[in-house]
Short mmCIF file of C-alpha atoms and ligand atoms in Angstrom, two decimals:
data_model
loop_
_atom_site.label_atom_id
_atom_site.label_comp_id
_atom_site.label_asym_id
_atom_site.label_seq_id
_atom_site.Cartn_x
_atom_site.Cartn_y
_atom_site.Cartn_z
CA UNK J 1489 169.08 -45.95 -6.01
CA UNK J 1490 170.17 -43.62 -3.59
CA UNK J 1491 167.21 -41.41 -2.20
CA UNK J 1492 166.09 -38.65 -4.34
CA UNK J 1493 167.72 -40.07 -7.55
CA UNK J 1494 166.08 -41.24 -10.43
CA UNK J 1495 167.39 -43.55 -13.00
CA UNK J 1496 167.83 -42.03 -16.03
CA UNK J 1497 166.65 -44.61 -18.72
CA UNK J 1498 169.27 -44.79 -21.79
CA UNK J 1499 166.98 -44.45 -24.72
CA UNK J 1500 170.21 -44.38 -26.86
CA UNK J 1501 171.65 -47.64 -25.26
CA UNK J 1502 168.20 -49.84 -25.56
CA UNK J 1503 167.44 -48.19 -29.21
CA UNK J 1504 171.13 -49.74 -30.03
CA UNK J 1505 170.29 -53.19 -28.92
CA UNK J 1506 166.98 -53.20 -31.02
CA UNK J 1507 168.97 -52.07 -34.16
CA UNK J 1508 171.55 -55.11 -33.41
CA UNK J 1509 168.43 -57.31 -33.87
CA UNK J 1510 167.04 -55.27 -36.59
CA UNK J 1511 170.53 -55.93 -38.35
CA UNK J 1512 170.09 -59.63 -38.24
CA UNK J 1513 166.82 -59.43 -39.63
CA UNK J 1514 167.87 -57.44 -42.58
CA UNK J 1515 170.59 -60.13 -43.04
CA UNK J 1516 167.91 -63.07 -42.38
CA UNK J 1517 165.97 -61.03 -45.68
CA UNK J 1518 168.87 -60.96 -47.35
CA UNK J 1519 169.60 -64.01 -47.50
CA UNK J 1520 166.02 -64.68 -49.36
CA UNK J 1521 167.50 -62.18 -52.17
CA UNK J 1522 165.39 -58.99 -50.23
CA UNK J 1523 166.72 -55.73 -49.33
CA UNK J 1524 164.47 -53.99 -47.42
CA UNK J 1525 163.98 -50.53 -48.62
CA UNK J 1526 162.91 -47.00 -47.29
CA UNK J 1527 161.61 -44.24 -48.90
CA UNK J 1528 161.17 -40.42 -47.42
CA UNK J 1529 159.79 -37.70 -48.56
CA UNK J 1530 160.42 -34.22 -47.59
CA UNK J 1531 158.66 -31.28 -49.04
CA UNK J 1532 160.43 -27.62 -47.81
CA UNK J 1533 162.88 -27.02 -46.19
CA UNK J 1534 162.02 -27.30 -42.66
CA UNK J 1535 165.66 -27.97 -40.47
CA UNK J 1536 164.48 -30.28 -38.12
CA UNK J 1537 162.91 -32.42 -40.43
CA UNK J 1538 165.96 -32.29 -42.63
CA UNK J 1539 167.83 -33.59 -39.45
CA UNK J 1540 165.30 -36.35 -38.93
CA UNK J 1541 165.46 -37.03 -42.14
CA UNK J 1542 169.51 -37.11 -42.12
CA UNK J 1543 169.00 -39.45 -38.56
CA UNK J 1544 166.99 -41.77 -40.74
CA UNK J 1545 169.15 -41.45 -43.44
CA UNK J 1546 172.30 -43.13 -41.43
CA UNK J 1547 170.09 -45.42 -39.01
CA UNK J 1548 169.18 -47.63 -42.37
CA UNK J 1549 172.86 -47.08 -43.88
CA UNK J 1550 173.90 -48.60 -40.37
CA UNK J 1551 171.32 -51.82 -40.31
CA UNK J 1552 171.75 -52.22 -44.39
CA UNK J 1553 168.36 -51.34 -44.76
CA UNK J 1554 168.12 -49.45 -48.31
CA UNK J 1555 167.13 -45.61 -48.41
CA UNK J 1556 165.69 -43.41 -50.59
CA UNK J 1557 165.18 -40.07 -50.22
CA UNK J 1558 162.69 -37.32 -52.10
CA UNK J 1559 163.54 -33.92 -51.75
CA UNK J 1560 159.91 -31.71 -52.96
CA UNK J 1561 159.99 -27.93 -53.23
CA UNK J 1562 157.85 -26.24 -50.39
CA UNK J 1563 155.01 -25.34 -53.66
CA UNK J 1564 154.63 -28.89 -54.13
CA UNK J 1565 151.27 -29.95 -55.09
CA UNK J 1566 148.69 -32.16 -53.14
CA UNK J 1567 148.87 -34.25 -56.40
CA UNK J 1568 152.37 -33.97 -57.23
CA UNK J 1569 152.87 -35.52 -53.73
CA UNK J 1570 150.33 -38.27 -54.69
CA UNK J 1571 151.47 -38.97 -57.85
CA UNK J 1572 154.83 -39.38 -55.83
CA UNK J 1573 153.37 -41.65 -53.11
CA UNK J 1574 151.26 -43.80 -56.06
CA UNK J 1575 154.95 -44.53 -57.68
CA UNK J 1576 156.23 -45.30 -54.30
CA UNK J 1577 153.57 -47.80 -53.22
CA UNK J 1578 154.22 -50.03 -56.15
CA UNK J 1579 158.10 -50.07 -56.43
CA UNK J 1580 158.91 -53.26 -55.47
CA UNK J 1581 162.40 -52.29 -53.63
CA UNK J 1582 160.85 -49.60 -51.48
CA UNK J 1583 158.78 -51.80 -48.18
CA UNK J 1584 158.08 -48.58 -46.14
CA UNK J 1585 157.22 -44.74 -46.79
CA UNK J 1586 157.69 -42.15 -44.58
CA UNK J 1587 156.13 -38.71 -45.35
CA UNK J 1588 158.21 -36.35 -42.94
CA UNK J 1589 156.01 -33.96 -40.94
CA UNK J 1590 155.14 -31.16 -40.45
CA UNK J 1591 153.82 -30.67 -43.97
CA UNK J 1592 153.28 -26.75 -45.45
CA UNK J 1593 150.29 -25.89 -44.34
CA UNK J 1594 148.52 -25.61 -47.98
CA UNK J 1595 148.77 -29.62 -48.14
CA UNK J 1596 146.20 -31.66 -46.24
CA UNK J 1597 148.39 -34.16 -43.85
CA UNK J 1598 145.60 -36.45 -43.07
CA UNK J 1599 144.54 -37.41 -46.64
CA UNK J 1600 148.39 -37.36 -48.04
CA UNK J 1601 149.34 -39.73 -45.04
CA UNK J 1602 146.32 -42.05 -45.77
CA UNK J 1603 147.65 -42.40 -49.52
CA UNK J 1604 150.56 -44.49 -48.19
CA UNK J 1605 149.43 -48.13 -49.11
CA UNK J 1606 149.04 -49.65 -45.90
CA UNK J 1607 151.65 -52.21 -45.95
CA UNK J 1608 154.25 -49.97 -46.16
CA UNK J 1609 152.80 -47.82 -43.65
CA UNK J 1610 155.76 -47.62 -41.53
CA UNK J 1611 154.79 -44.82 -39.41
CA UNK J 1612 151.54 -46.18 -38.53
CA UNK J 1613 149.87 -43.05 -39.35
CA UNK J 1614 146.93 -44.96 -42.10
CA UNK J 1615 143.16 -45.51 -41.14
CA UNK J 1616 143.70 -49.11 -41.42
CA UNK J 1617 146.54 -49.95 -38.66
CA UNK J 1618 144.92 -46.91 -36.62
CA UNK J 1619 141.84 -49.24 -36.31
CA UNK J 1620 143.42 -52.38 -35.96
CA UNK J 1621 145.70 -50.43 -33.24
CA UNK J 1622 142.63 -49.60 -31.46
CA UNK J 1623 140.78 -53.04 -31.56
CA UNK J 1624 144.19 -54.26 -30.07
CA UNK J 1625 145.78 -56.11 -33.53
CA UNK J 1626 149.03 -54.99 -33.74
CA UNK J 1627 150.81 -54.38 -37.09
CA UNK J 1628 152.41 -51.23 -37.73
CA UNK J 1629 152.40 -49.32 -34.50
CA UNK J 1630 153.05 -45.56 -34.76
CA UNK J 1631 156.99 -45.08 -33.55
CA UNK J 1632 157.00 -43.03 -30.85
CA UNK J 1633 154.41 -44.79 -28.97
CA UNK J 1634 155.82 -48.30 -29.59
CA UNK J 1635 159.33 -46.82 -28.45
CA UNK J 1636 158.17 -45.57 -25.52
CA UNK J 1637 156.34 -49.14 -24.47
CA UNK J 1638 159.55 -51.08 -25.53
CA UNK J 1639 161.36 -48.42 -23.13
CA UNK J 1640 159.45 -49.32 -20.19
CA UNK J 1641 159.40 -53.12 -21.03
CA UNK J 1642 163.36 -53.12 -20.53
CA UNK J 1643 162.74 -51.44 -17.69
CA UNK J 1644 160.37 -53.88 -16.42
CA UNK J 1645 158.07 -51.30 -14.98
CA UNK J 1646 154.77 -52.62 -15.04
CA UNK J 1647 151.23 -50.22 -16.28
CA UNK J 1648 148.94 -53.26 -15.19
CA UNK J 1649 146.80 -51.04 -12.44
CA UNK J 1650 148.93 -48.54 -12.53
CA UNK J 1651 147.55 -44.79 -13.08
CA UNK J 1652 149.30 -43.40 -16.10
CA UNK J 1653 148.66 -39.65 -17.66
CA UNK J 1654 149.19 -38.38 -21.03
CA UNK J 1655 149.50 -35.06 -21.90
CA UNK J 1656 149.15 -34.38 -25.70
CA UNK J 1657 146.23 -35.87 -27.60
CA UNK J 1658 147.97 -35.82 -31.27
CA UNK J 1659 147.31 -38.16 -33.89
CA UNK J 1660 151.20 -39.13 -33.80
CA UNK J 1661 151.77 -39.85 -30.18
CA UNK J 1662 149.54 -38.81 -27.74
CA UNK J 1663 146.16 -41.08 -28.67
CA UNK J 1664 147.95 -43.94 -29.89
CA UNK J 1665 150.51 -43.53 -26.79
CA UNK J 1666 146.62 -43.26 -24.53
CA UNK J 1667 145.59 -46.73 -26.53
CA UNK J 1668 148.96 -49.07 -25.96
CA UNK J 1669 148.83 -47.74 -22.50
CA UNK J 1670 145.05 -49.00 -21.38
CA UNK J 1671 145.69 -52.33 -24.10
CA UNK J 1672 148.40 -52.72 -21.15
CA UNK J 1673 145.92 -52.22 -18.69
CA UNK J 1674 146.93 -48.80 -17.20
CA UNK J 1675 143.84 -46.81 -16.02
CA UNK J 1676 144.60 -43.61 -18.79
CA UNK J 1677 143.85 -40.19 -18.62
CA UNK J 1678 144.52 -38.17 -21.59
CA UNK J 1679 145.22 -34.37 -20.92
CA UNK J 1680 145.61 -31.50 -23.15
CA UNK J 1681 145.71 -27.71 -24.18
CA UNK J 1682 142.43 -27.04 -22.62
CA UNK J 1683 143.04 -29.20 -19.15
CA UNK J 1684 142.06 -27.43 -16.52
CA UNK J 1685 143.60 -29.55 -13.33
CA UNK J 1686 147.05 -30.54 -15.14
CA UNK J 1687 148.93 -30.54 -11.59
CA UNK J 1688 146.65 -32.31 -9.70
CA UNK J 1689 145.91 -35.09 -12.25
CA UNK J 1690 149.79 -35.72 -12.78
CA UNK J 1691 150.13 -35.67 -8.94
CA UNK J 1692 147.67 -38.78 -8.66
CA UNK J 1693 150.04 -40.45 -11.76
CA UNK J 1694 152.01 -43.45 -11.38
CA UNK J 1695 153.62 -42.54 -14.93
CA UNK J 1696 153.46 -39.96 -17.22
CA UNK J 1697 154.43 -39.16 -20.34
CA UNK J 1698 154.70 -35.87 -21.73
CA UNK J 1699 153.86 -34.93 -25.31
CA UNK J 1700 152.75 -31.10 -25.22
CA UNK J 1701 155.56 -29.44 -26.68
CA UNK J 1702 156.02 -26.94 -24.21
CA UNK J 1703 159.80 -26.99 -22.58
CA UNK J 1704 159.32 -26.82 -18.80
CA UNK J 1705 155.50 -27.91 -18.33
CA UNK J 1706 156.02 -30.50 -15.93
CA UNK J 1707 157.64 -29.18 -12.91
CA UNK J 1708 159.14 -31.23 -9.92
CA UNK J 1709 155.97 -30.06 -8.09
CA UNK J 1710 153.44 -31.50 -10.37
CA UNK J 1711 155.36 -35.22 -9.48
CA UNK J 1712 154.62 -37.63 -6.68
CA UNK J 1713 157.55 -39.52 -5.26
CA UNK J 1714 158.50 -42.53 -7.15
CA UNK J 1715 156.88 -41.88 -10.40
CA UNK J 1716 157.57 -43.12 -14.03
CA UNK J 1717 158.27 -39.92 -16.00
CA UNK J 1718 158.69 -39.95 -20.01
CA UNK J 1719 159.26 -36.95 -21.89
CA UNK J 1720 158.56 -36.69 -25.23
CA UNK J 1721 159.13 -33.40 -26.09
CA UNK J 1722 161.56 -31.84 -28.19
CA UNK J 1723 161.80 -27.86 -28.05
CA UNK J 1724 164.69 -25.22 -28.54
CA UNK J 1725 165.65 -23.35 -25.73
CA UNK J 1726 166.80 -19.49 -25.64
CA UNK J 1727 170.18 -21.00 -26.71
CA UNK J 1728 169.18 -23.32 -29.61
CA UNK J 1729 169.38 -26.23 -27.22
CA UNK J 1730 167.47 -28.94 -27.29
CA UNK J 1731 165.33 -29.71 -24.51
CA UNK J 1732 162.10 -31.66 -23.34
CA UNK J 1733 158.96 -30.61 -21.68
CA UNK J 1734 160.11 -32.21 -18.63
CA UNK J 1735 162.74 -29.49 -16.02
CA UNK J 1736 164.90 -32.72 -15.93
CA UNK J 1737 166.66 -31.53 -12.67
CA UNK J 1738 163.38 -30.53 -10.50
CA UNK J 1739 161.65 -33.95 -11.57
CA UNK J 1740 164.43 -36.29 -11.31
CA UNK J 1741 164.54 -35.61 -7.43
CA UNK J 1742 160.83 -36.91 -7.33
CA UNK J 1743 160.58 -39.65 -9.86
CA UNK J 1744 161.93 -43.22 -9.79
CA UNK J 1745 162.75 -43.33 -13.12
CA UNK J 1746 162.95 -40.45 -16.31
CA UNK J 1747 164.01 -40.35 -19.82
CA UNK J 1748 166.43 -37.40 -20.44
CA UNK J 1749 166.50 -35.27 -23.50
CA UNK J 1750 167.62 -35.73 -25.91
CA UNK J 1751 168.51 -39.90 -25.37
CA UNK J 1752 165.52 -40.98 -24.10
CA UNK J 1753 162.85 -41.39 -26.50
CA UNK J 1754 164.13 -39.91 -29.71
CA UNK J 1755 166.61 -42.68 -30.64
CA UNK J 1756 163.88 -45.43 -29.98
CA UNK J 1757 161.47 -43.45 -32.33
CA UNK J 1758 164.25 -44.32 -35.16
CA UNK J 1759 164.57 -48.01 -33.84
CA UNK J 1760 160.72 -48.72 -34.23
CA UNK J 1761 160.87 -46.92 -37.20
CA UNK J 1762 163.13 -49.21 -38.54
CA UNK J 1763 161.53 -52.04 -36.62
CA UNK J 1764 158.67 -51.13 -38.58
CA UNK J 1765 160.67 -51.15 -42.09
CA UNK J 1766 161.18 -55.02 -41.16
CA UNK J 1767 157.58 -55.93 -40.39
CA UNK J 1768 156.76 -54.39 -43.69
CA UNK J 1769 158.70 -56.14 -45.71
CA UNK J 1770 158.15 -59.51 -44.55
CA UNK J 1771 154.53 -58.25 -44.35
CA UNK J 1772 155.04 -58.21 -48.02
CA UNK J 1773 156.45 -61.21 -48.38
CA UNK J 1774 154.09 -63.66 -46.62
CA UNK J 1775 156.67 -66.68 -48.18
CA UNK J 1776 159.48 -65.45 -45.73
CA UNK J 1777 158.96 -66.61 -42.03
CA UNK J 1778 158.99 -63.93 -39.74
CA UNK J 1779 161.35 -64.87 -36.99
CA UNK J 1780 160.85 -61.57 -34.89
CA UNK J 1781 158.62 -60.61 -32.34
CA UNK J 1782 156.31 -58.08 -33.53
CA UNK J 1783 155.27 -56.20 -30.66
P1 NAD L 1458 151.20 -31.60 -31.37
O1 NAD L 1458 151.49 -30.14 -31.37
O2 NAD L 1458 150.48 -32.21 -32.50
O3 NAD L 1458 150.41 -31.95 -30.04
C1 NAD L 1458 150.70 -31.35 -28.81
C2 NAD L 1458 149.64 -31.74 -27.83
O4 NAD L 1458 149.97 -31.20 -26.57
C3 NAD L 1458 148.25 -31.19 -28.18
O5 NAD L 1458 147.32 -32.24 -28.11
C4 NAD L 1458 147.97 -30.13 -27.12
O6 NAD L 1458 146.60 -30.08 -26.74
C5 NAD L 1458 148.85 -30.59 -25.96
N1 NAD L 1458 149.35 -29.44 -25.20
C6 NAD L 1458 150.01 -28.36 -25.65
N2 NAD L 1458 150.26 -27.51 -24.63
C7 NAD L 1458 149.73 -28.07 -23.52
C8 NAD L 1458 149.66 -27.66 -22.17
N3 NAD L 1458 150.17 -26.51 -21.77
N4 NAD L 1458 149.06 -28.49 -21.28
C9 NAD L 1458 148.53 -29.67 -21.68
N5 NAD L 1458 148.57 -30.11 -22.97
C10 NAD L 1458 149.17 -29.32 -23.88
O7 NAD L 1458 152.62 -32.29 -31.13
P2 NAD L 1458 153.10 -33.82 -31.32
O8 NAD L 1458 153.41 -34.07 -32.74
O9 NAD L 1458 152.22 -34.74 -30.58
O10 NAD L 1458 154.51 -33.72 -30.55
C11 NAD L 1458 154.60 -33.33 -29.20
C12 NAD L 1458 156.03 -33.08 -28.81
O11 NAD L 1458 156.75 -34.29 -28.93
C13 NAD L 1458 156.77 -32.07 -29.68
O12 NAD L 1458 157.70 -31.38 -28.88
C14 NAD L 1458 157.50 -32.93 -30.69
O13 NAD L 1458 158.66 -32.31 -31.21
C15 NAD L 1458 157.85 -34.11 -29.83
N6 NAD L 1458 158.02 -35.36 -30.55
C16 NAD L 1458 159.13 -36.07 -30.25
C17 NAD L 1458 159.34 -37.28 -30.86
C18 NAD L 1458 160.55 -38.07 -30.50
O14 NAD L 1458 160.87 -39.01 -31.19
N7 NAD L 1458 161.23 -37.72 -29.40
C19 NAD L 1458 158.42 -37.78 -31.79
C20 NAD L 1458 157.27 -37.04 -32.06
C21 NAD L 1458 157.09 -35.82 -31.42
#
């Protein structure tokens, strides 16, 4: 790498390798007469979760995984949507449920997401693989998180010792991003809204990964040379276009390696997703032998 480059890590070409294996898992199921099936449900009419939605959509049509999708109107109930979610989590064709987020603010996130049964937990999200997350049993990671460690495995960078930093503390990606970092013995700090020494924390960082939702927080200032920078952020410029939290063309003269946006982490969120869709279903089928590596 020539001095003052980074390499830009292809989220969009690793994310298409996974799916190739995902594809021969769906045809290994198959095979034992089961179609593994995904349901999501969208209340509103939010646009980018219509497009995630839509990105999910084709990613199963792609891998044969089957898809079902439940369009609510933005007065939906807290127990329509369980009602919904109780019908869901004992169809026998549907392995994984996916309640698309942000929900309208009048329904309670936490307690809808928790009605998922946990087998078919495919975003992680439930008390139940939270905890067994955080005691170190892996079984439905959440996707972003698990992306972003399968990114840096094909890298081959190593976290053991290493000083990694992440900024964001949600539920979604920040804590569980914190957790599979230290389980992979990186020394973490977690930073947030009301982090006072932001610059000089990610200055001491061998990686970093960004999850604030801010576009341009991390500056190439706030970089040491050589660091590992992963940007998780997805934000709408002035134009409409999309862009991360990272200022890809300041930091990419520091770091040694970065994940550009979009195609860095955003296709490998879709690839654990479906990842995820697999585990579930042979979860669910203990008599089929699972001939994938989990995590
Ligand atoms: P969130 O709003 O729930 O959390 C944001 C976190 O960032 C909070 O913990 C907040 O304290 C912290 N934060 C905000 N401003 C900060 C600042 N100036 N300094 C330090 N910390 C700050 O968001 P989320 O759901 O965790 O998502 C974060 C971002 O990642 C969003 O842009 C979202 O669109 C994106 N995202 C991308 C993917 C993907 O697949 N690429 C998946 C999930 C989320």
């Amino acid at each position: 790498m020539p001095d003052g480059t980074s390499k830009r890590i292809d989220g969009r070409a690793i994310s298409d390798e996974i799916t190739k294996g995902i594809s021969k898992q769906v045809q290994i199921l198959k095979e034992a007469k089961i179609t593994p099936g995904l349901a999501a449900i969208l209340v509103g009419e939010n646009p980018a979760s219509k497009i995630y939605v839509k990105n999910k959509r084709k990613a199963c049509q792609d891998t044969g995984i089957y898809f079902e999708e439940y369009n609510l109107p933005l007065d939906t109930t807290q127990g329509r949507l369980y009602s919904l979610i109780d019908k869901l989590n004992s169809k026998n064709d549907i392995n994984g449920i996916i309640v698309q987020l942000p929900l309208p603010k009048h329904l309670d996130e936490k307690r809808i997401t928790s009605r998922v049964a946990c087998d078919k937990d495919v975003d992680g999200f439930c008390p139940k693989n939270a905890g067994l997350m955080l005691q170190g049993s892996y079984r439905l990671l959440p996707c972003t998180p698990a992306g972003i460690m399968e990114l840096l495995r094909h890298e081959n960078i190593k976290t053991e010792g290493k000083f990694s930093t992440v900024i964001g503390r949600s539920n979604i990606v920040g804590k569980p991003m914190a957790i599979l970092l230290l389980h992979a013995d990186s020394t973490v700090t977690i930073c947030h809204r009301k982090t006072k020494n932001l610059k000089e924390i990610c200055l001491k960082s061998d990686i970093i990964v960004c999850a604030a939702g801010k576009a341009g927080l991390i500056t190439g200032d706030m970089v040491k040379k050589g660091a590992i920078v992963i940007d998780v952020g997805m934000n709408r410029d002035s134009n409409g276009k999309i862009v991360g939290d990272v200022l890809f063309d300041e930091v990419s003269k520091k770091a040694s390696h970065i994940t550009p946006v979009p195609g860095g982490v955003g296709p490998m969120t879709v690839a654990m997703l479906l990842k995820n869709v697999i585990t579930a279903t042979f979860l669910q089928n203990p008599h089929v032998p699972l001939k994938f590596n989990r995590y």
